[in-house]
Short mmCIF file of C-alpha atoms and ligand atoms in Angstrom, two decimals:
data_model
loop_
_atom_site.label_atom_id
_atom_site.label_comp_id
_atom_site.label_asym_id
_atom_site.label_seq_id
_atom_site.Cartn_x
_atom_site.Cartn_y
_atom_site.Cartn_z
CA UNK A 1 -6.67 83.65 1.58
CA UNK A 2 -5.71 80.04 2.18
CA UNK A 3 -7.04 77.33 -0.06
CA UNK A 4 -7.71 73.83 1.21
CA UNK A 5 -4.83 71.40 1.31
CA UNK A 6 -7.04 68.95 -0.53
CA UNK A 7 -7.61 71.19 -3.54
CA UNK A 8 -3.98 72.29 -3.67
CA UNK A 9 -2.74 68.73 -3.38
CA UNK A 10 -5.00 67.26 -6.03
CA UNK A 11 -2.32 66.68 -8.66
CA UNK A 12 0.29 65.42 -6.21
CA UNK A 13 2.89 67.83 -7.63
CA UNK A 14 5.89 67.02 -9.82
CA UNK A 15 6.02 66.42 -13.56
CA UNK A 16 2.92 64.69 -14.84
CA UNK A 17 4.46 63.43 -18.08
CA UNK A 18 2.09 65.51 -20.22
CA UNK A 19 4.80 67.85 -21.59
CA UNK A 20 4.82 66.16 -24.99
CA UNK A 21 1.07 66.48 -25.25
CA UNK A 22 1.13 70.23 -24.57
CA UNK A 23 4.10 70.71 -26.89
CA UNK A 24 2.15 68.99 -29.68
CA UNK A 25 -0.83 71.25 -29.01
CA UNK A 26 1.40 74.33 -29.25
CA UNK A 27 2.87 73.09 -32.55
CA UNK A 28 -0.64 72.61 -33.94
CA UNK A 29 -1.61 76.12 -32.78
CA UNK A 30 1.49 77.47 -34.56
CA UNK A 31 0.37 75.84 -37.80
CA UNK A 32 2.50 72.66 -37.83
CA UNK A 33 0.83 69.57 -39.25
CA UNK A 34 1.03 67.13 -36.31
CA UNK A 35 -0.51 63.65 -36.27
CA UNK A 36 -1.99 63.48 -32.80
CA UNK A 37 -2.26 59.98 -31.39
CA UNK A 38 -2.55 61.20 -27.82
CA UNK A 39 -6.04 61.63 -26.38
CA UNK A 40 -8.64 58.88 -26.16
CA UNK A 41 -11.27 60.48 -28.30
CA UNK A 42 -12.90 59.15 -31.47
CA UNK A 43 -12.30 60.81 -34.82
CA UNK A 44 -16.05 60.47 -35.48
CA UNK A 45 -18.73 62.51 -33.73
CA UNK A 46 -21.91 61.42 -31.94
CA UNK A 47 -24.26 59.63 -34.38
CA UNK A 48 -26.91 61.88 -35.94
CA UNK A 49 -29.73 59.63 -34.70
CA UNK A 50 -28.60 60.23 -31.09
CA UNK A 51 -28.44 63.98 -31.69
CA UNK A 52 -31.94 63.85 -33.19
CA UNK A 53 -33.20 62.10 -30.05
CA UNK A 54 -31.50 64.79 -27.93
CA UNK A 55 -33.12 67.51 -30.00
CA UNK A 56 -36.57 65.90 -29.84
CA UNK A 57 -36.28 65.67 -26.06
CA UNK A 58 -35.05 69.23 -25.56
CA UNK A 59 -37.64 70.73 -27.91
CA UNK A 60 -40.27 68.57 -26.22
CA UNK A 61 -39.55 70.39 -22.98
CA UNK A 62 -37.14 68.11 -21.16
CA UNK A 63 -34.91 71.05 -20.24
CA UNK A 64 -35.87 71.45 -16.59
CA UNK A 65 -34.32 69.69 -13.60
CA UNK A 66 -34.23 65.98 -14.24
CA UNK A 67 -34.58 63.29 -11.58
CA UNK A 68 -31.37 63.37 -9.53
CA UNK A 69 -30.76 59.57 -9.56
CA UNK A 70 -31.38 59.55 -13.32
CA UNK A 71 -34.58 59.14 -15.32
CA UNK A 72 -36.39 55.85 -14.73
CA UNK A 73 -36.00 55.04 -18.43
CA UNK A 74 -32.22 55.44 -18.46
CA UNK A 75 -31.71 53.67 -15.14
CA UNK A 76 -33.82 50.79 -16.46
CA UNK A 77 -31.86 50.73 -19.73
CA UNK A 78 -28.53 50.61 -17.88
CA UNK A 79 -29.84 47.95 -15.49
CA UNK A 80 -31.06 45.83 -18.39
CA UNK A 81 -27.77 46.29 -20.19
CA UNK A 82 -25.74 45.03 -17.23
CA UNK A 83 -28.15 42.17 -16.56
CA UNK A 84 -27.92 41.05 -20.19
CA UNK A 85 -24.18 41.51 -20.55
CA UNK A 86 -23.10 40.05 -17.20
CA UNK A 87 -25.96 37.85 -15.97
CA UNK A 88 -25.97 39.69 -12.61
CA UNK A 89 -29.59 40.69 -11.85
CA UNK A 90 -29.61 44.50 -11.81
CA UNK A 91 -32.50 46.90 -11.33
CA UNK A 92 -32.86 50.64 -11.45
CA UNK A 93 -32.21 50.75 -7.67
CA UNK A 94 -28.67 49.61 -8.42
CA UNK A 95 -28.01 52.49 -10.83
CA UNK A 96 -27.03 56.14 -10.38
CA UNK A 97 -26.71 58.19 -13.57
CA UNK A 98 -23.73 60.58 -13.39
CA UNK A 99 -22.16 63.29 -15.55
CA UNK A 100 -19.73 60.84 -17.17
CA UNK A 101 -17.51 58.07 -15.88
CA UNK A 102 -15.13 60.56 -14.26
CA UNK A 103 -17.80 61.83 -11.91
CA UNK A 104 -18.85 58.20 -11.28
CA UNK A 105 -15.27 57.38 -10.19
CA UNK A 106 -15.34 60.27 -7.74
CA UNK A 107 -18.78 59.30 -6.41
CA UNK A 108 -17.86 55.62 -6.01
CA UNK A 109 -14.74 56.41 -4.00
CA UNK A 110 -16.65 58.96 -1.92
CA UNK A 111 -19.02 56.18 -0.98
CA UNK A 112 -16.38 53.75 0.27
CA UNK A 113 -13.35 55.78 1.43
CA UNK A 114 -13.10 57.89 4.54
CA UNK A 115 -10.57 60.69 4.91
CA UNK A 116 -7.13 59.09 5.17
CA UNK A 117 -8.17 55.63 3.94
CA UNK A 118 -5.80 53.94 1.52
CA UNK A 119 -7.30 53.45 -1.95
CA UNK A 120 -5.42 51.15 -4.34
CA UNK A 121 -5.16 51.63 -8.08
CA UNK A 122 -3.19 49.66 -10.67
CA UNK A 123 -0.16 51.26 -12.31
CA UNK A 124 -0.13 51.94 -15.30
CA UNK A 125 -3.34 53.87 -14.82
CA UNK A 126 -5.75 56.31 -16.42
CA UNK A 127 -4.28 59.72 -15.70
CA UNK A 128 -7.00 61.09 -13.42
CA UNK A 129 -7.04 58.19 -10.94
CA UNK A 130 -4.65 59.40 -8.22
CA UNK A 131 -6.15 62.91 -8.25
CA UNK A 132 -9.67 61.49 -8.01
CA UNK A 133 -8.68 59.43 -4.99
CA UNK A 134 -7.01 62.42 -3.35
CA UNK A 135 -10.11 64.44 -4.15
CA UNK A 136 -12.24 62.31 -1.84
CA UNK A 137 -9.60 62.55 0.89
CA UNK A 138 -8.19 59.05 0.36
CA UNK A 139 -4.50 58.22 0.10
CA UNK A 140 -3.79 56.74 -3.34
CA UNK A 141 -1.46 53.74 -3.36
CA UNK A 142 -0.24 52.24 -6.64
CA UNK A 143 -0.19 48.51 -7.29
CA UNK A 144 2.74 48.20 -9.71
CA UNK A 145 1.90 45.88 -12.62
CA UNK A 146 4.53 44.31 -14.83
CA UNK A 147 5.17 44.27 -18.57
CA UNK A 148 5.97 40.51 -18.42
CA UNK A 149 2.34 40.01 -17.38
CA UNK A 150 0.96 42.46 -19.97
CA UNK A 151 0.50 44.89 -17.06
CA UNK A 152 -2.33 42.75 -15.62
CA UNK A 153 -2.38 42.82 -11.80
CA UNK A 154 -1.73 39.40 -10.25
CA UNK A 155 -3.14 38.29 -6.90
CA UNK A 156 0.36 38.74 -5.43
CA UNK A 157 0.80 42.21 -6.98
CA UNK A 158 -2.37 43.27 -5.19
CA UNK A 159 -1.90 41.52 -1.87
CA UNK A 160 1.74 42.64 -1.58
CA UNK A 161 0.43 46.20 -1.52
CA UNK A 162 -2.95 46.00 0.13
CA UNK A 163 -2.19 46.22 3.86
CA UNK A 164 -4.83 48.50 5.37
CA UNK A 165 -6.42 49.35 2.00
CA UNK A 166 -10.13 50.04 1.75
CA UNK A 167 -10.64 49.74 -2.00
CA UNK A 168 -9.06 48.56 -5.23
CA UNK A 169 -9.66 50.35 -8.53
CA UNK A 170 -9.27 48.18 -11.65
CA UNK A 171 -9.86 48.94 -15.30
CA UNK A 172 -10.55 46.38 -18.00
CA UNK A 173 -10.36 46.83 -20.99
CA UNK A 174 -7.47 48.94 -19.86
CA UNK A 175 -6.41 52.46 -20.58
CA UNK A 176 -3.47 52.92 -21.32
CA UNK A 177 -2.52 49.36 -22.31
CA UNK A 178 -5.56 48.19 -24.31
CA UNK A 179 -5.31 44.87 -22.43
CA UNK A 180 -8.51 42.96 -21.62
CA UNK A 181 -7.90 41.23 -18.30
CA UNK A 182 -7.92 37.42 -18.44
CA UNK A 183 -10.23 35.22 -16.38
CA UNK A 184 -7.29 34.37 -14.08
CA UNK A 185 -6.59 38.05 -13.49
CA UNK A 186 -10.19 38.93 -12.70
CA UNK A 187 -10.45 35.91 -10.38
CA UNK A 188 -7.25 37.09 -8.63
CA UNK A 189 -8.74 40.57 -8.24
CA UNK A 190 -11.93 39.14 -6.75
CA UNK A 191 -10.02 36.84 -4.39
CA UNK A 192 -7.77 39.69 -3.24
CA UNK A 193 -10.83 41.87 -2.54
CA UNK A 194 -12.65 39.12 -0.66
CA UNK A 195 -9.59 37.96 1.33
CA UNK A 196 -8.75 41.52 2.40
CA UNK A 197 -12.24 42.89 2.74
CA UNK A 198 -11.76 45.57 0.07
CA UNK A 199 -14.27 47.26 -2.15
CA UNK A 200 -13.67 46.77 -5.86
CA UNK A 201 -14.23 49.79 -8.08
CA UNK A 202 -14.39 48.37 -11.59
CA UNK A 203 -13.94 50.91 -14.37
CA UNK A 204 -15.59 49.32 -17.40
CA UNK A 205 -15.98 52.33 -19.67
CA UNK A 206 -14.38 50.40 -22.58
CA UNK A 207 -16.53 47.28 -22.15
CA UNK A 208 -17.95 47.46 -25.69
CA UNK A 209 -14.50 47.64 -27.30
CA UNK A 210 -13.24 44.06 -27.20
CA UNK A 211 -11.25 42.92 -30.23
CA UNK A 212 -10.16 39.54 -28.86
CA UNK A 213 -11.26 37.48 -25.90
CA UNK A 214 -14.05 38.30 -23.46
CA UNK A 215 -14.65 41.10 -21.01
CA UNK A 216 -15.23 39.73 -17.53
CA UNK A 217 -16.61 42.08 -14.90
CA UNK A 218 -15.39 41.36 -11.34
CA UNK A 219 -19.00 41.96 -10.25
CA UNK A 220 -19.99 38.63 -11.80
CA UNK A 221 -17.74 36.55 -9.54
CA UNK A 222 -18.73 34.87 -6.26
CA UNK A 223 -19.33 37.26 -3.39
CA UNK A 224 -18.43 40.29 -5.50
CA UNK A 225 -21.78 41.94 -6.37
CA UNK A 226 -22.06 43.23 -2.81
CA UNK A 227 -18.56 44.73 -2.81
CA UNK A 228 -18.21 45.99 -6.39
CA UNK A 229 -19.11 49.37 -7.85
CA UNK A 230 -19.06 49.35 -11.64
CA UNK A 231 -18.21 52.55 -13.49
CA UNK A 232 -19.80 52.92 -16.93
CA UNK A 233 -20.09 55.64 -19.52
CA UNK A 234 -21.59 56.51 -22.89
CA UNK A 235 -18.39 58.39 -23.79
CA UNK A 236 -16.42 55.60 -25.43
CA UNK A 237 -19.19 53.17 -26.40
CA UNK A 238 -21.28 55.77 -28.28
CA UNK A 239 -18.80 58.55 -29.05
CA UNK A 240 -20.64 60.77 -26.57
CA UNK A 241 -17.62 62.18 -24.72
CA UNK A 242 -19.03 65.72 -24.71
CA UNK A 243 -22.47 64.71 -23.46
CA UNK A 244 -21.13 63.75 -20.03
CA UNK A 245 -23.28 60.80 -19.18
CA UNK A 246 -22.24 57.69 -17.28
CA UNK A 247 -23.19 55.65 -14.24
CA UNK A 248 -22.29 53.84 -11.07
CA UNK A 249 -23.84 50.40 -10.61
CA UNK A 250 -23.69 48.77 -7.20
CA UNK A 251 -25.61 47.57 -4.16
CA UNK A 252 -28.88 49.42 -3.55
CA UNK A 253 -27.72 50.81 -0.20
CA UNK A 254 -24.65 52.40 -1.80
CA UNK A 255 -26.72 53.90 -4.61
CA UNK A 256 -29.16 55.40 -2.09
CA UNK A 257 -26.25 57.23 -0.45
CA UNK A 258 -24.85 58.25 -3.82
CA UNK A 259 -28.18 59.81 -4.77
CA UNK A 260 -27.79 61.99 -1.67
CA UNK A 261 -24.23 62.86 -2.76
CA UNK A 262 -25.52 63.76 -6.23
CA UNK A 263 -28.20 65.97 -4.67
CA UNK A 264 -25.43 67.95 -2.99
CA UNK A 265 -22.97 68.01 -5.88
CA UNK A 266 -24.13 67.57 -9.47
CA UNK A 267 -27.90 67.63 -9.03
CA UNK A 268 -28.14 65.11 -11.82
CA UNK A 269 -27.64 65.01 -15.57
CA UNK A 270 -29.68 67.06 -18.09
CA UNK A 271 -32.88 65.25 -19.10
CA UNK A 272 -32.35 65.66 -22.84
CA UNK A 273 -28.89 64.10 -22.52
CA UNK A 274 -30.37 61.19 -20.58
CA UNK A 275 -33.10 60.76 -23.20
CA UNK A 276 -30.44 60.68 -25.92
CA UNK A 277 -28.51 58.06 -23.94
CA UNK A 278 -31.70 56.01 -23.45
CA UNK A 279 -32.30 56.16 -27.19
CA UNK A 280 -28.70 55.14 -27.92
CA UNK A 281 -28.80 52.15 -25.56
CA UNK A 282 -32.13 51.15 -27.11
CA UNK A 283 -30.39 50.86 -30.50
CA UNK A 284 -28.56 47.80 -29.16
CA UNK A 285 -25.12 46.58 -30.09
CA UNK A 286 -25.16 47.58 -33.78
CA UNK A 287 -24.46 51.22 -32.99
CA UNK A 288 -21.74 50.33 -30.47
CA UNK A 289 -20.08 48.10 -33.05
CA UNK A 290 -20.13 50.93 -35.60
CA UNK A 291 -18.45 53.24 -33.09
CA UNK A 292 -15.81 50.66 -32.18
CA UNK A 293 -15.14 49.26 -35.68
CA UNK A 294 -12.46 51.82 -36.68
CA UNK A 295 -10.34 50.86 -33.66
CA UNK A 296 -10.63 47.18 -34.44
CA UNK A 297 -9.55 47.82 -38.06
CA UNK A 298 -6.63 50.05 -37.03
CA UNK A 299 -5.45 47.58 -34.42
CA UNK A 300 -5.24 44.93 -37.17
CA UNK A 301 -3.33 47.35 -39.42
CA UNK A 302 -1.01 48.28 -36.56
CA UNK A 303 -0.36 44.67 -35.58
CA UNK A 304 0.67 43.88 -39.17
CA UNK A 305 3.19 46.76 -39.16
CA UNK A 306 4.63 45.68 -35.80
CA UNK A 307 4.87 42.03 -36.85
CA UNK A 308 7.39 42.91 -39.59
CA UNK A 309 10.13 44.23 -37.29
CA UNK A 310 11.83 43.79 -33.92
CA UNK A 311 12.66 47.33 -32.84
CA UNK A 312 9.43 47.79 -30.90
CA UNK A 313 7.01 45.24 -29.52
CA UNK A 314 3.33 45.44 -28.80
CA UNK A 315 1.83 44.88 -25.38
CA UNK A 316 -0.78 42.20 -26.18
CA UNK A 317 -3.74 44.53 -26.28
CA UNK A 318 -7.14 43.22 -27.22
CA UNK A 319 -9.51 46.09 -26.57
CA UNK A 320 -10.13 49.83 -26.27
CA UNK A 321 -8.67 52.49 -28.56
CA UNK A 322 -5.00 52.19 -27.68
CA UNK A 323 -1.88 50.26 -28.55
CA UNK A 324 0.96 50.27 -26.03
CA UNK A 325 4.41 49.88 -27.57
CA UNK A 326 7.44 48.62 -25.70
CA UNK A 327 10.31 50.82 -26.91
CA UNK A 328 12.88 49.74 -24.31
CA UNK A 329 15.16 48.34 -27.08
CA UNK A 330 15.82 51.89 -28.22
CA UNK A 331 17.43 52.73 -24.87
CA UNK A 332 15.23 55.84 -24.55
CA UNK A 333 12.66 56.62 -21.92
CA UNK A 334 9.08 56.87 -23.14
CA UNK A 335 9.28 60.64 -22.61
CA UNK A 336 12.47 61.07 -24.67
CA UNK A 337 11.16 58.78 -27.40
CA UNK A 338 7.87 60.70 -27.63
CA UNK A 339 9.64 64.05 -27.56
CA UNK A 340 12.11 63.14 -30.33
CA UNK A 341 9.37 61.51 -32.40
CA UNK A 342 7.38 64.73 -32.20
CA UNK A 343 10.37 66.88 -33.16
CA UNK A 344 11.54 64.73 -36.07
CA UNK A 345 8.32 63.20 -37.46
CA UNK A 346 5.58 65.47 -36.11
CA UNK A 347 3.79 62.50 -34.59
CA UNK A 348 2.49 62.89 -31.03
CA UNK A 349 2.12 59.84 -28.77
CA UNK A 350 1.83 59.63 -24.98
CA UNK A 351 4.91 58.54 -23.00
CA UNK A 352 4.20 55.49 -20.83
CA UNK A 353 5.49 57.55 -17.90
CA UNK A 354 2.35 59.74 -18.11
CA UNK A 355 0.45 56.72 -16.82
CA UNK A 356 2.75 55.85 -13.92
CA UNK A 357 6.22 54.48 -13.42
CA UNK A 358 5.34 50.88 -14.35
CA UNK A 359 4.94 51.81 -18.03
CA UNK A 360 8.35 53.52 -18.29
CA UNK A 361 10.01 52.69 -21.61
CA UNK A 362 6.66 52.40 -23.35
CA UNK A 363 4.49 54.75 -25.39
CA UNK A 364 0.73 54.73 -25.81
CA UNK A 365 -0.59 55.20 -29.31
CA UNK A 366 -4.25 56.21 -29.56
CA UNK A 367 -5.83 54.78 -32.73
CA UNK A 368 -7.71 57.98 -33.36
CA UNK A 369 -6.87 59.04 -36.90
CA UNK A 370 -8.25 57.51 -40.10
CA UNK A 371 -6.93 54.11 -41.16
CA UNK A 372 -4.36 55.01 -43.83
CA UNK A 373 -2.91 57.86 -41.78
CA UNK A 374 -2.75 55.59 -38.75
CA UNK A 375 -0.92 52.86 -40.62
CA UNK A 376 1.58 55.35 -42.08
CA UNK A 377 2.13 56.94 -38.67
CA UNK A 378 2.76 53.59 -37.05
CA UNK A 379 5.24 52.69 -39.80
CA UNK A 380 7.05 55.99 -39.12
CA UNK A 381 7.15 55.24 -35.38
CA UNK A 382 8.66 51.84 -36.07
CA UNK A 383 11.19 53.29 -38.57
CA UNK A 384 12.14 55.95 -36.03
CA UNK A 385 12.71 53.25 -33.39
CA UNK A 386 14.93 51.32 -35.84
CA UNK A 387 16.99 54.45 -36.60
CA UNK A 388 17.75 55.14 -32.97
CA UNK A 389 18.26 51.56 -31.82
CA UNK A 390 21.76 51.35 -30.32
N1 PMP B 1 -12.03 55.72 -17.18
C1 PMP B 1 -11.13 55.55 -18.15
C2 PMP B 1 -10.24 54.37 -18.11
C3 PMP B 1 -11.03 56.49 -19.19
O1 PMP B 1 -10.13 56.31 -20.15
C4 PMP B 1 -11.88 57.61 -19.17
C5 PMP B 1 -11.80 58.70 -20.23
N2 PMP B 1 -10.73 58.76 -21.02
C6 PMP B 1 -12.80 57.73 -18.13
C7 PMP B 1 -12.86 56.77 -17.14
C8 PMP B 1 -13.74 58.88 -18.00
O2 PMP B 1 -14.54 59.02 -19.11
P1 PMP B 1 -15.87 59.92 -19.13
O3 PMP B 1 -15.84 60.80 -17.93
O4 PMP B 1 -15.82 60.66 -20.41
O5 PMP B 1 -16.99 58.93 -19.06
#
């Protein structure tokens, strides 16, 4: 029996640059001690107080179907959070609760892209982006971003590639680079969207992890609230990756349609998960800071190691849980560097090429092991780069 072209074409074919990741996983399964700095997941688990709230809710009976758009309490909490953090008045009518940011990305693009529409995304990019865009029937088109500009998309980068495009997907703080887009960059994004009548899908799942500078949401700029869909999630801010709870925030009319989409796809998010998320947001910024603090510490440790040598340089990251290293001096591709590093030092990092062709010659290091081990691993990466420098 034939399967749909859409489902078969989801990955786009070809090598996806994840070979090193799977090789590391096989080594671990075979008993090798590998330091894995690959996936963006905390080395701590969800805080006990959030689990207690989840338990209270489930034992209290909130295990039936929950409201499809999200519970009023969680939608209100998300709305209040965005109003407070960005100054853009937001109410529950602007919020759809989704099973994680990933599902929110899919929903947002479903709302704005028709079959065959061009949907832009910035390269380097979070690995699922092109497949998500294909999944809604859109044609993904990369906006190449440049290392000289810390991989931030300029107005020209966007407009050079936006002919006929319906939407632009941006991500700040950025995965894989850890860069927090500057005011100039976000203004350029907004101007490009307004000038070319594009929707802006703004992936802000790392918005609580800012180690320098300020996070600016494109939704806050002139004329943008009506054309921006913000993607949020409890995964990174509250170490709730496994709970699958996130949101889309946007104009009321879009959310009304997305509630209909949710009715026909996910049928909402479990009530006890939503209650746990409501509790977590109610705890304010202290809990978010606790969750983010290890990454801020490790980034400082990592920066100190990098500052002492010239073999690799650091993309000026200022947020999220990643450091992106420029290893072009070694003459190796990111893939070869990561592969040899894994073989010789049993340290697994992600080749830049896994995140698109713009980040070739780079590797992404996730700051997801405890401080001392992270510092030692980074020192080994730097020493390895020095050894192989031509
Ligand atoms: N956007 C970005 C940039 C991410 O890095 C991730 C997860 N790694 C997601 C969205 C999706 O996260 P989740 O579905 O867990 O909310």
